[in-house]
Amino acid sequence: MPSLTRFSLALLIVCTVTAIARANPEVPAPPQSGPIALVGGTIHPVEGSVIEAGTILFDGGKIIAVGNDVKLPAKTEKIDCRGQHIYPGLFDAYTDIGLVEINSVRATADFREVGNMNPNVRALSAVNPDSELIPVTRSNGVLLALTAPRGVFVAGQSAVIQMDGWTPEQMSLKSAAGLMVHWPQPSSNPAPADPSDDPILSLPKDDAIKQLRKALNDARSYGAARQADANYPADARWESLQPVLAGELPLMVHAESLEQIQSAVAFGDEFKLKLIIVGGYDAPRCADLLKPRGIPVIVTAVYRLPRRRNDDYDAPYTLCERLRAAGVKFCISSSSRFGASTVRNLPYHAATAAAYGLPADEALKSITLYPAQILGVDDRVGSLKTGKDATLIITSGDPLETPTQVTGAYIQGRKVAWNDRHKRLFDKYQEKYKQLTP
């Protein structure tokens, strides 16, 4: 009888979680089957001048031509875009989209592994293509995102994904984009209530860095042993650190304070690592360290509070402009404590940065071209240029303006489904009030 009770309880839990986290009903688009031309719209290539009443032609998922005088092949599908605007798909450079559905429902959150040293963890393997958040996100023009594991010291490898596909592999644009490391906070930062929540935070900062130094030295020794003897036993953790040591895979260091950034840069110099700073609240104060080394910053959200009591109220809003003025490469992400559900708000983070001094063209680049450059996929996305993927959006106006509607999108030339949970609920309750009207 107790076994039956336990089985019934387990079945109830499974059914409850399934009801909460249903798969979205949108069908991923098939591959592009013939040439498509968007005709008559205002084209914003990002790399280059705006093209009024232009044409963009794409076939096989790639952009063939962009301009005012584009010769169209026979049987080209022409789409009238007069009065509309065409932009590259927006790119969020730091999220956990696809790894979490509802923050408060543990069974739907898969952004963190046990232990504090997980260089072999790959975010792509945990991405849920059926997440309801993916159609919602692309409805506001965000077609690309870096999704990253979080929560522990060495969290694992992030991936660049596209907002459409049947499987994680179909969604993948770059399966390994960087190794996520959450740099230890200064000792004045309070430890977690339960150190088991994040064991590394219960260690002194220097001890945590010693652990990472030992891991890299062990991985280097392992690499030398494997080169000398192909039969040397394989170790997934040390194997995954080889491209980091070779400078092929960047170390994406989440660091906000001056001390954190200085410490991370010194560590990177010690091992000759390729670094990307994630967060970067105090990065303008470290510009003399970052600029000569070409270390870029992924700004984690413009909508956030100042970190210190004596900071200017608008310090987070002006951060991007201060980085630009200092000559430090940067891009903007939507990352916040609300996680994947707010990735759709990415363009408004850039808009706020523009309102506080960042030039409008730089604000647009910070969510299109610059994240693509920083994450090493600018040969494929980030701008509307011949030879790049036909990953683009059609809008009623400037995507940084809240009244603007995104009216359509293509990912690698595939016209993606244009419905989502928000639209379905809007239609549902419109019908409700129509029925209530006498």
Tab-separated table of C-alpha atoms in Angstrom:
chain	number	residue	atom	x	y	z
A	1	MET	CA	0.000	0.000	0.000
A	2	PRO	CA	2.792	2.529	0.822
A	3	SER	CA	4.350	1.764	-2.591
A	4	LEU	CA	1.038	2.518	-4.302
A	5	THR	CA	0.772	5.790	-2.368
A	6	ARG	CA	4.292	6.804	-3.377
A	7	PHE	CA	3.586	5.918	-7.008
A	8	SER	CA	0.363	7.952	-6.967
A	9	LEU	CA	2.164	10.929	-5.444
A	10	ALA	CA	4.951	10.732	-8.044
A	11	LEU	CA	2.374	10.543	-10.843
A	12	LEU	CA	0.558	13.578	-9.421
A	13	ILE	CA	3.798	15.587	-9.312
A	14	VAL	CA	4.660	14.673	-12.908
A	15	CYS	CA	1.179	15.618	-14.112
A	16	THR	CA	1.289	18.909	-12.192
A	17	VAL	CA	4.668	19.926	-13.637
A	18	THR	CA	3.512	18.890	-17.120
A	19	ALA	CA	0.416	21.051	-16.763
A	20	ILE	CA	2.482	24.009	-15.617
A	21	ALA	CA	5.185	23.717	-18.292
A	22	ARG	CA	3.333	22.712	-21.442
A	23	ALA	CA	5.136	22.823	-24.765
A	24	ASN	CA	4.344	25.837	-26.902
A	25	PRO	CA	2.147	24.934	-29.907
A	26	GLU	CA	4.096	26.943	-32.500
A	27	VAL	CA	5.532	24.819	-35.315
A	28	PRO	CA	9.182	25.538	-36.257
A	29	ALA	CA	9.549	26.833	-39.795
A	30	PRO	CA	10.795	24.577	-42.622
A	31	PRO	CA	13.992	25.476	-44.531
A	32	GLN	CA	13.708	28.242	-47.121
A	33	SER	CA	12.539	26.668	-50.380
A	34	GLY	CA	13.103	29.511	-52.858
A	35	PRO	CA	14.311	33.109	-53.214
A	36	ILE	CA	12.466	35.765	-51.207
A	37	ALA	CA	12.689	39.533	-51.692
A	38	LEU	CA	11.514	42.125	-49.183
A	39	VAL	CA	10.711	45.097	-51.401
A	40	GLY	CA	10.150	48.780	-50.707
A	41	GLY	CA	11.031	48.920	-47.029
A	42	THR	CA	13.546	51.101	-45.216
A	43	ILE	CA	16.557	48.835	-44.679
A	44	HIS	CA	18.838	49.372	-41.684
A	45	PRO	CA	21.949	47.278	-42.461
A	46	VAL	CA	23.720	48.461	-39.241
A	47	GLU	CA	27.031	48.195	-41.117
A	48	GLY	CA	26.433	50.967	-43.622
A	49	SER	CA	23.931	53.699	-44.398
A	50	VAL	CA	20.163	53.357	-44.193
A	51	ILE	CA	18.622	52.373	-47.550
A	52	GLU	CA	15.288	54.026	-48.320
A	53	ALA	CA	12.786	52.067	-50.437
A	54	GLY	CA	15.305	49.257	-50.735
A	55	THR	CA	15.205	45.556	-51.512
A	56	ILE	CA	16.809	42.687	-49.662
A	57	LEU	CA	17.044	39.351	-51.482
A	58	PHE	CA	17.822	36.072	-49.745
A	59	ASP	CA	17.910	32.425	-50.747
A	60	GLY	CA	19.101	29.227	-49.087
A	61	GLY	CA	19.031	31.064	-45.774
A	62	LYS	CA	21.677	33.598	-46.891
A	63	ILE	CA	21.452	37.247	-47.958
A	64	ILE	CA	22.139	37.489	-51.707
A	65	ALA	CA	21.831	41.236	-52.262
A	66	VAL	CA	20.856	44.457	-50.460
A	67	GLY	CA	20.234	47.806	-52.143
A	68	ASN	CA	17.998	49.963	-54.326
A	69	ASP	CA	18.671	48.223	-57.627
A	70	VAL	CA	18.541	44.500	-56.942
A	71	LYS	CA	17.927	42.137	-59.855
A	72	LEU	CA	15.470	39.435	-58.798
A	73	PRO	CA	15.694	35.846	-60.092
A	74	ALA	CA	12.688	34.213	-61.700
A	75	LYS	CA	10.087	32.826	-59.297
A	76	THR	CA	11.212	35.111	-56.472
A	77	GLU	CA	8.564	35.546	-53.789
A	78	LYS	CA	8.098	39.308	-53.409
A	79	ILE	CA	6.893	40.724	-50.101
A	80	ASP	CA	5.725	44.325	-50.075
A	81	CYS	CA	7.384	46.149	-47.171
A	82	ARG	CA	6.503	49.710	-48.140
A	83	GLY	CA	6.093	51.858	-45.038
A	84	GLN	CA	7.950	49.324	-42.908
A	85	HIS	CA	11.502	48.911	-41.644
A	86	ILE	CA	13.895	45.971	-41.898
A	87	TYR	CA	16.544	45.351	-39.223
A	88	PRO	CA	18.887	42.509	-38.304
A	89	GLY	CA	17.442	40.186	-35.668
A	90	LEU	CA	18.132	41.535	-32.183
A	91	PHE	CA	20.742	39.646	-30.146
A	92	ASP	CA	20.689	39.227	-26.342
A	93	ALA	CA	24.226	38.440	-25.221
A	94	TYR	CA	23.544	36.937	-21.765
A	95	THR	CA	20.412	34.985	-20.815
A	96	ASP	CA	19.215	31.620	-19.538
A	97	ILE	CA	16.402	31.341	-22.078
A	98	GLY	CA	15.591	27.735	-22.878
A	99	LEU	CA	17.069	26.612	-19.554
A	100	VAL	CA	14.289	27.902	-17.303
A	101	GLU	CA	10.556	28.310	-17.769
A	102	ILE	CA	9.195	29.453	-14.396
A	103	ASN	CA	11.735	30.568	-11.798
A	104	SER	CA	9.607	29.431	-8.860
A	105	VAL	CA	9.003	25.931	-10.290
A	106	ARG	CA	12.200	24.017	-9.671
A	107	ALA	CA	11.393	21.247	-12.137
A	108	THR	CA	11.425	23.779	-15.004
A	109	ALA	CA	14.796	25.318	-14.061
A	110	ASP	CA	17.853	23.594	-15.535
A	111	PHE	CA	20.444	26.371	-15.534
A	112	ARG	CA	22.751	25.027	-12.830
A	113	GLU	CA	24.619	21.822	-11.979
A	114	VAL	CA	25.759	20.525	-8.592
A	115	GLY	CA	29.329	21.196	-7.544
A	116	ASN	CA	31.311	24.355	-8.189
A	117	MET	CA	33.702	23.169	-10.928
A	118	ASN	CA	31.751	22.190	-14.044
A	119	PRO	CA	33.738	23.223	-17.152
A	120	ASN	CA	32.313	20.246	-19.066
A	121	VAL	CA	28.655	21.268	-18.623
A	122	ARG	CA	27.128	22.445	-21.920
A	123	ALA	CA	24.089	24.715	-21.823
A	124	LEU	CA	22.988	23.629	-25.298
A	125	SER	CA	22.226	20.084	-24.142
A	126	ALA	CA	19.619	21.410	-21.678
A	127	VAL	CA	17.850	23.908	-23.975
A	128	ASN	CA	14.098	23.321	-24.246
A	129	PRO	CA	12.976	24.170	-27.816
A	130	ASP	CA	9.326	23.993	-26.691
A	131	SER	CA	9.618	26.781	-24.125
A	132	GLU	CA	6.682	29.206	-24.205
A	133	LEU	CA	9.180	32.027	-23.660
A	134	ILE	CA	10.848	31.542	-27.049
A	135	PRO	CA	7.886	32.653	-29.243
A	136	VAL	CA	7.206	35.539	-26.831
A	137	THR	CA	10.825	36.654	-27.104
A	138	ARG	CA	11.013	36.574	-30.889
A	139	SER	CA	7.702	38.467	-31.142
A	140	ASN	CA	9.588	41.524	-29.925
A	141	GLY	CA	12.406	41.073	-32.426
A	142	VAL	CA	14.928	39.125	-30.333
A	143	LEU	CA	15.931	36.267	-32.639
A	144	LEU	CA	19.330	35.375	-31.151
A	145	ALA	CA	20.587	34.861	-27.619
A	146	LEU	CA	23.480	33.547	-25.653
A	147	THR	CA	22.107	31.089	-23.092
A	148	ALA	CA	24.419	30.344	-20.199
A	149	PRO	CA	24.544	28.159	-17.089
A	150	ARG	CA	24.610	30.077	-13.820
A	151	GLY	CA	24.798	29.824	-10.071
A	152	VAL	CA	28.195	28.252	-9.327
A	153	PHE	CA	31.849	29.236	-9.652
A	154	VAL	CA	32.723	27.489	-12.933
A	155	ALA	CA	29.212	27.015	-14.285
A	156	GLY	CA	29.845	25.533	-17.734
A	157	GLN	CA	29.805	26.430	-21.421
A	158	SER	CA	27.327	28.893	-22.893
A	159	ALA	CA	25.803	28.616	-26.381
A	160	VAL	CA	24.475	31.032	-28.997
A	161	ILE	CA	21.004	29.918	-30.074
A	162	GLN	CA	18.348	31.029	-32.550
A	163	MET	CA	14.745	31.447	-31.437
A	164	ASP	CA	13.344	28.661	-33.633
A	165	GLY	CA	13.966	24.964	-34.156
A	166	TRP	CA	12.763	21.465	-33.351
A	167	THR	CA	15.855	20.508	-31.346
A	168	PRO	CA	18.674	22.277	-29.495
A	169	GLU	CA	20.981	21.290	-32.356
A	170	GLN	CA	18.702	22.991	-34.909
A	171	MET	CA	18.569	26.103	-32.739
A	172	SER	CA	22.333	26.222	-32.259
A	173	LEU	CA	24.382	28.903	-33.977
A	174	LYS	CA	27.480	28.283	-31.833
A	175	SER	CA	27.397	25.333	-29.460
A	176	ALA	CA	30.291	26.564	-27.284
A	177	ALA	CA	30.589	30.347	-27.073
A	178	GLY	CA	32.390	30.758	-23.749
A	179	LEU	CA	33.104	29.187	-20.361
A	180	MET	CA	31.062	30.898	-17.632
A	181	VAL	CA	32.917	31.748	-14.420
A	182	HIS	CA	31.294	33.694	-11.588
A	183	TRP	CA	34.250	35.537	-10.130
A	184	PRO	CA	34.385	35.502	-6.313
A	185	GLN	CA	33.042	38.579	-4.610
A	186	PRO	CA	35.216	40.689	-2.304
A	187	SER	CA	35.287	39.347	1.250
A	188	SER	CA	32.908	42.104	2.413
A	189	ASN	CA	30.126	40.463	0.418
A	190	PRO	CA	27.866	38.345	2.660
A	191	ALA	CA	28.069	34.573	2.274
A	192	PRO	CA	24.895	32.688	1.353
A	193	ALA	CA	22.581	31.677	4.184
A	194	ASP	CA	23.286	28.055	3.286
A	195	PRO	CA	26.813	27.576	1.882
A	196	SER	CA	25.605	24.463	0.067
A	197	ASP	CA	23.564	26.794	-2.177
A	198	ASP	CA	26.851	27.973	-3.653
A	199	PRO	CA	29.877	26.423	-1.908
A	200	ILE	CA	32.382	28.744	-3.535
A	201	LEU	CA	30.838	31.785	-1.819
A	202	SER	CA	31.619	30.250	1.563
A	203	LEU	CA	35.327	30.208	0.677
A	204	PRO	CA	37.703	33.169	1.017
A	205	LYS	CA	38.155	34.835	-2.376
A	206	ASP	CA	41.823	33.837	-2.684
A	207	ASP	CA	40.992	30.188	-1.965
A	208	ALA	CA	38.381	30.170	-4.722
A	209	ILE	CA	40.865	31.565	-7.233
A	210	LYS	CA	43.407	28.969	-6.102
A	211	GLN	CA	40.873	26.289	-7.037
A	212	LEU	CA	40.549	27.701	-10.551
A	213	ARG	CA	44.318	28.078	-10.902
A	214	LYS	CA	44.793	24.446	-9.846
A	215	ALA	CA	42.093	23.321	-12.308
A	216	LEU	CA	43.802	25.103	-15.214
A	217	ASN	CA	47.231	23.776	-14.256
A	218	ASP	CA	45.821	20.254	-13.962
A	219	ALA	CA	44.122	20.678	-17.348
A	220	ARG	CA	47.392	21.865	-18.894
A	221	SER	CA	49.230	18.832	-17.504
A	222	TYR	CA	46.426	16.591	-18.730
A	223	GLY	CA	46.672	18.089	-22.233
A	224	ALA	CA	50.426	17.459	-22.326
A	225	ALA	CA	49.902	13.873	-21.151
A	226	ARG	CA	47.253	13.232	-23.802
A	227	GLN	CA	49.544	14.623	-26.495
A	228	ALA	CA	52.341	12.342	-25.367
A	229	ASP	CA	50.133	9.260	-25.005
A	230	ALA	CA	46.833	8.920	-26.896
A	231	ASN	CA	45.856	6.091	-24.508
A	232	TYR	CA	46.074	8.345	-21.453
A	233	PRO	CA	42.676	8.151	-19.635
A	234	ALA	CA	40.244	10.824	-20.827
A	235	ASP	CA	38.726	13.321	-18.390
A	236	ALA	CA	35.746	15.349	-19.628
A	237	ARG	CA	36.450	18.285	-17.293
A	238	TRP	CA	40.069	18.759	-18.341
A	239	GLU	CA	39.268	18.049	-21.981
A	240	SER	CA	36.738	20.898	-21.998
A	241	LEU	CA	39.394	23.315	-20.681
A	242	GLN	CA	41.822	22.706	-23.568
A	243	PRO	CA	40.238	25.321	-25.917
A	244	VAL	CA	40.206	27.803	-23.003
A	245	LEU	CA	43.935	27.330	-22.411
A	246	ALA	CA	44.565	27.607	-26.162
A	247	GLY	CA	42.745	30.959	-26.287
A	248	GLU	CA	40.095	29.553	-28.630
A	249	LEU	CA	37.204	29.628	-26.130
A	250	PRO	CA	36.803	32.806	-24.074
A	251	LEU	CA	36.493	32.811	-20.320
A	252	MET	CA	33.260	34.720	-19.676
A	253	VAL	CA	33.861	36.204	-16.238
A	254	HIS	CA	30.875	37.557	-14.346
A	255	ALA	CA	32.416	40.464	-12.453
A	256	GLU	CA	30.881	43.757	-11.334
A	257	SER	CA	33.193	45.483	-8.847
A	258	LEU	CA	36.544	47.149	-9.466
A	259	GLU	CA	38.321	44.516	-7.362
A	260	GLN	CA	36.646	41.634	-9.189
A	261	ILE	CA	37.509	42.985	-12.636
A	262	GLN	CA	41.126	43.766	-11.712
A	263	SER	CA	41.544	40.301	-10.208
A	264	ALA	CA	39.999	38.591	-13.257
A	265	VAL	CA	42.206	40.525	-15.697
A	266	ALA	CA	45.343	39.672	-13.696
A	267	PHE	CA	44.318	36.009	-13.721
A	268	GLY	CA	43.703	36.145	-17.469
A	269	ASP	CA	47.162	37.641	-18.006
A	270	GLU	CA	48.721	34.867	-15.913
A	271	PHE	CA	47.284	32.129	-18.142
A	272	LYS	CA	47.094	34.180	-21.377
A	273	LEU	CA	43.334	33.647	-21.586
A	274	LYS	CA	40.796	35.331	-23.822
A	275	LEU	CA	38.418	37.205	-21.495
A	276	ILE	CA	34.922	38.655	-21.717
A	277	ILE	CA	33.645	40.606	-18.705
A	278	VAL	CA	29.966	39.985	-17.942
A	279	GLY	CA	28.258	42.577	-15.747
A	280	GLY	CA	30.925	45.262	-15.679
A	281	TYR	CA	29.328	47.836	-13.387
A	282	ASP	CA	32.750	49.265	-12.511
A	283	ALA	CA	34.267	48.551	-15.938
A	284	PRO	CA	34.664	52.262	-16.872
A	285	ARG	CA	36.996	52.587	-13.882
A	286	CYS	CA	39.090	49.740	-15.356
A	287	ALA	CA	39.199	51.061	-18.923
A	288	ASP	CA	43.002	51.332	-18.802
A	289	LEU	CA	43.110	47.567	-18.171
A	290	LEU	CA	40.376	46.497	-20.581
A	291	LYS	CA	40.989	48.649	-23.663
A	292	PRO	CA	44.663	47.727	-24.361
A	293	ARG	CA	43.850	44.028	-23.965
A	294	GLY	CA	40.747	44.211	-26.151
A	295	ILE	CA	38.580	42.790	-23.363
A	296	PRO	CA	34.894	43.500	-24.102
A	297	VAL	CA	32.059	43.933	-21.608
A	298	ILE	CA	28.569	42.439	-21.753
A	299	VAL	CA	26.489	44.893	-19.739
A	300	THR	CA	23.950	42.858	-17.781
A	301	ALA	CA	20.848	45.023	-17.961
A	302	VAL	CA	20.476	48.781	-18.056
A	303	TYR	CA	17.398	48.556	-15.821
A	304	ARG	CA	19.029	48.020	-12.449
A	305	LEU	CA	19.844	49.911	-9.281
A	306	PRO	CA	23.126	51.598	-8.360
A	307	ARG	CA	25.378	49.210	-6.422
A	308	ARG	CA	26.544	51.726	-3.820
A	309	ARG	CA	24.702	54.312	-1.725
A	310	ASN	CA	26.821	57.202	-3.004
A	311	ASP	CA	26.559	56.297	-6.713
A	312	ASP	CA	24.603	58.563	-9.036
A	313	TYR	CA	21.007	57.432	-9.440
A	314	ASP	CA	21.576	57.057	-13.196
A	315	ALA	CA	24.911	55.204	-12.972
A	316	PRO	CA	23.488	52.004	-14.545
A	317	TYR	CA	21.787	54.031	-17.303
A	318	THR	CA	24.972	55.902	-18.276
A	319	LEU	CA	27.247	52.852	-18.003
A	320	CYS	CA	27.154	52.075	-21.735
A	321	GLU	CA	27.998	55.621	-22.775
A	322	ARG	CA	30.850	55.752	-20.268
A	323	LEU	CA	32.246	52.524	-21.724
A	324	ARG	CA	31.917	53.876	-25.268
A	325	ALA	CA	33.616	57.143	-24.334
A	326	ALA	CA	36.458	55.175	-22.727
A	327	GLY	CA	36.929	53.099	-25.892
A	328	VAL	CA	35.896	49.779	-24.323
A	329	LYS	CA	33.968	47.367	-26.565
A	330	PHE	CA	30.568	46.515	-25.085
A	331	CYS	CA	27.116	45.173	-25.789
A	332	ILE	CA	23.848	45.100	-23.845
A	333	SER	CA	21.947	42.129	-22.437
A	334	SER	CA	18.582	41.960	-20.675
A	335	SER	CA	19.867	39.801	-17.815
A	336	SER	CA	17.982	40.366	-14.571
A	337	ARG	CA	16.675	38.481	-11.564
A	338	PHE	CA	13.500	37.787	-13.561
A	339	GLY	CA	15.550	35.766	-16.046
A	340	ALA	CA	14.341	34.414	-19.357
A	341	SER	CA	10.842	35.861	-19.104
A	342	THR	CA	12.171	39.392	-19.688
A	343	VAL	CA	14.513	38.766	-22.636
A	344	ARG	CA	11.745	40.282	-24.779
A	345	ASN	CA	12.533	43.669	-23.176
A	346	LEU	CA	16.058	43.810	-24.634
A	347	PRO	CA	15.395	46.730	-27.050
A	348	TYR	CA	14.160	48.910	-24.190
A	349	HIS	CA	17.412	48.451	-22.279
A	350	ALA	CA	19.221	49.836	-25.324
A	351	ALA	CA	16.640	52.620	-25.606
A	352	THR	CA	17.259	53.703	-22.019
A	353	ALA	CA	21.014	53.745	-22.622
A	354	ALA	CA	20.323	55.986	-25.643
A	355	ALA	CA	18.181	58.291	-23.523
A	356	TYR	CA	21.128	58.691	-21.141
A	357	GLY	CA	23.780	59.647	-23.674
A	358	LEU	CA	24.579	56.641	-25.865
A	359	PRO	CA	24.236	57.631	-29.564
A	360	ALA	CA	21.192	55.998	-31.182
A	361	ASP	CA	23.236	54.125	-33.797
A	362	GLU	CA	25.498	52.749	-31.060
A	363	ALA	CA	22.447	51.664	-29.062
A	364	LEU	CA	21.206	49.659	-32.059
A	365	LYS	CA	24.648	48.128	-32.624
A	366	SER	CA	24.824	47.162	-28.946
A	367	ILE	CA	21.970	44.674	-29.476
A	368	THR	CA	22.808	43.540	-33.017
A	369	LEU	CA	26.365	43.819	-34.349
A	370	TYR	CA	28.391	44.183	-31.149
A	371	PRO	CA	27.130	41.012	-29.408
A	372	ALA	CA	27.787	39.091	-32.627
A	373	GLN	CA	31.355	40.441	-32.737
A	374	ILE	CA	32.029	39.792	-29.054
A	375	LEU	CA	30.725	36.217	-29.255
A	376	GLY	CA	32.442	35.416	-32.547
A	377	VAL	CA	29.441	34.983	-34.845
A	378	ASP	CA	29.569	38.291	-36.744
A	379	ASP	CA	30.445	36.418	-39.947
A	380	ARG	CA	26.859	35.111	-39.868
A	381	VAL	CA	24.629	37.555	-37.979
A	382	GLY	CA	24.543	41.062	-36.525
A	383	SER	CA	24.006	43.073	-39.706
A	384	LEU	CA	22.295	42.881	-43.096
A	385	LYS	CA	25.183	42.144	-45.408
A	386	THR	CA	25.651	39.916	-48.458
A	387	GLY	CA	26.712	36.424	-47.420
A	388	LYS	CA	25.343	36.610	-43.892
A	389	ASP	CA	22.382	34.623	-42.584
A	390	ALA	CA	18.979	36.030	-43.502
A	391	THR	CA	18.067	36.534	-39.841
A	392	LEU	CA	16.027	39.721	-39.746
A	393	ILE	CA	12.902	41.446	-38.500
A	394	ILE	CA	10.253	43.623	-40.152
A	395	THR	CA	8.912	46.440	-37.977
A	396	SER	CA	6.535	49.374	-38.070
A	397	GLY	CA	9.296	51.722	-36.864
A	398	ASP	CA	12.360	51.979	-34.636
A	399	PRO	CA	12.536	48.785	-32.509
A	400	LEU	CA	13.901	50.820	-29.607
A	401	GLU	CA	10.588	52.697	-29.383
A	402	THR	CA	7.913	50.955	-27.295
A	403	PRO	CA	4.982	51.686	-29.687
A	404	THR	CA	6.807	49.916	-32.551
A	405	GLN	CA	5.305	46.602	-33.614
A	406	VAL	CA	7.430	43.756	-34.973
A	407	THR	CA	5.288	42.422	-37.812
A	408	GLY	CA	7.409	39.515	-39.051
A	409	ALA	CA	10.730	37.729	-38.795
A	410	TYR	CA	12.994	35.371	-40.705
A	411	ILE	CA	15.657	33.129	-39.182
A	412	GLN	CA	18.139	31.839	-41.773
A	413	GLY	CA	15.528	32.633	-44.420
A	414	ARG	CA	12.787	30.661	-42.651
A	415	LYS	CA	9.623	32.628	-41.940
A	416	VAL	CA	8.951	31.909	-38.278
A	417	ALA	CA	5.509	31.381	-36.737
A	418	TRP	CA	4.077	34.670	-35.524
A	419	ASN	CA	2.001	33.694	-32.531
A	420	ASP	CA	2.762	33.221	-28.850
A	421	ARG	CA	1.153	32.819	-25.451
A	422	HIS	CA	0.711	36.569	-24.980
A	423	LYS	CA	-1.092	36.956	-28.303
A	424	ARG	CA	-3.294	33.932	-27.610
A	425	LEU	CA	-4.347	35.326	-24.244
A	426	PHE	CA	-4.955	38.753	-25.793
A	427	ASP	CA	-7.261	37.200	-28.403
A	428	LYS	CA	-8.993	35.083	-25.776
A	429	TYR	CA	-9.896	37.980	-23.503
A	430	GLN	CA	-10.830	40.245	-26.372
A	431	GLU	CA	-13.396	37.598	-27.258
A	432	LYS	CA	-14.569	37.502	-23.645
A	433	TYR	CA	-15.402	41.208	-23.615
A	434	LYS	CA	-16.994	41.015	-27.049
A	435	GLN	CA	-19.330	38.377	-25.650
A	436	LEU	CA	-20.095	40.530	-22.614
A	437	THR	CA	-20.989	43.527	-24.770
A	438	PRO	CA	-24.802	43.756	-25.177
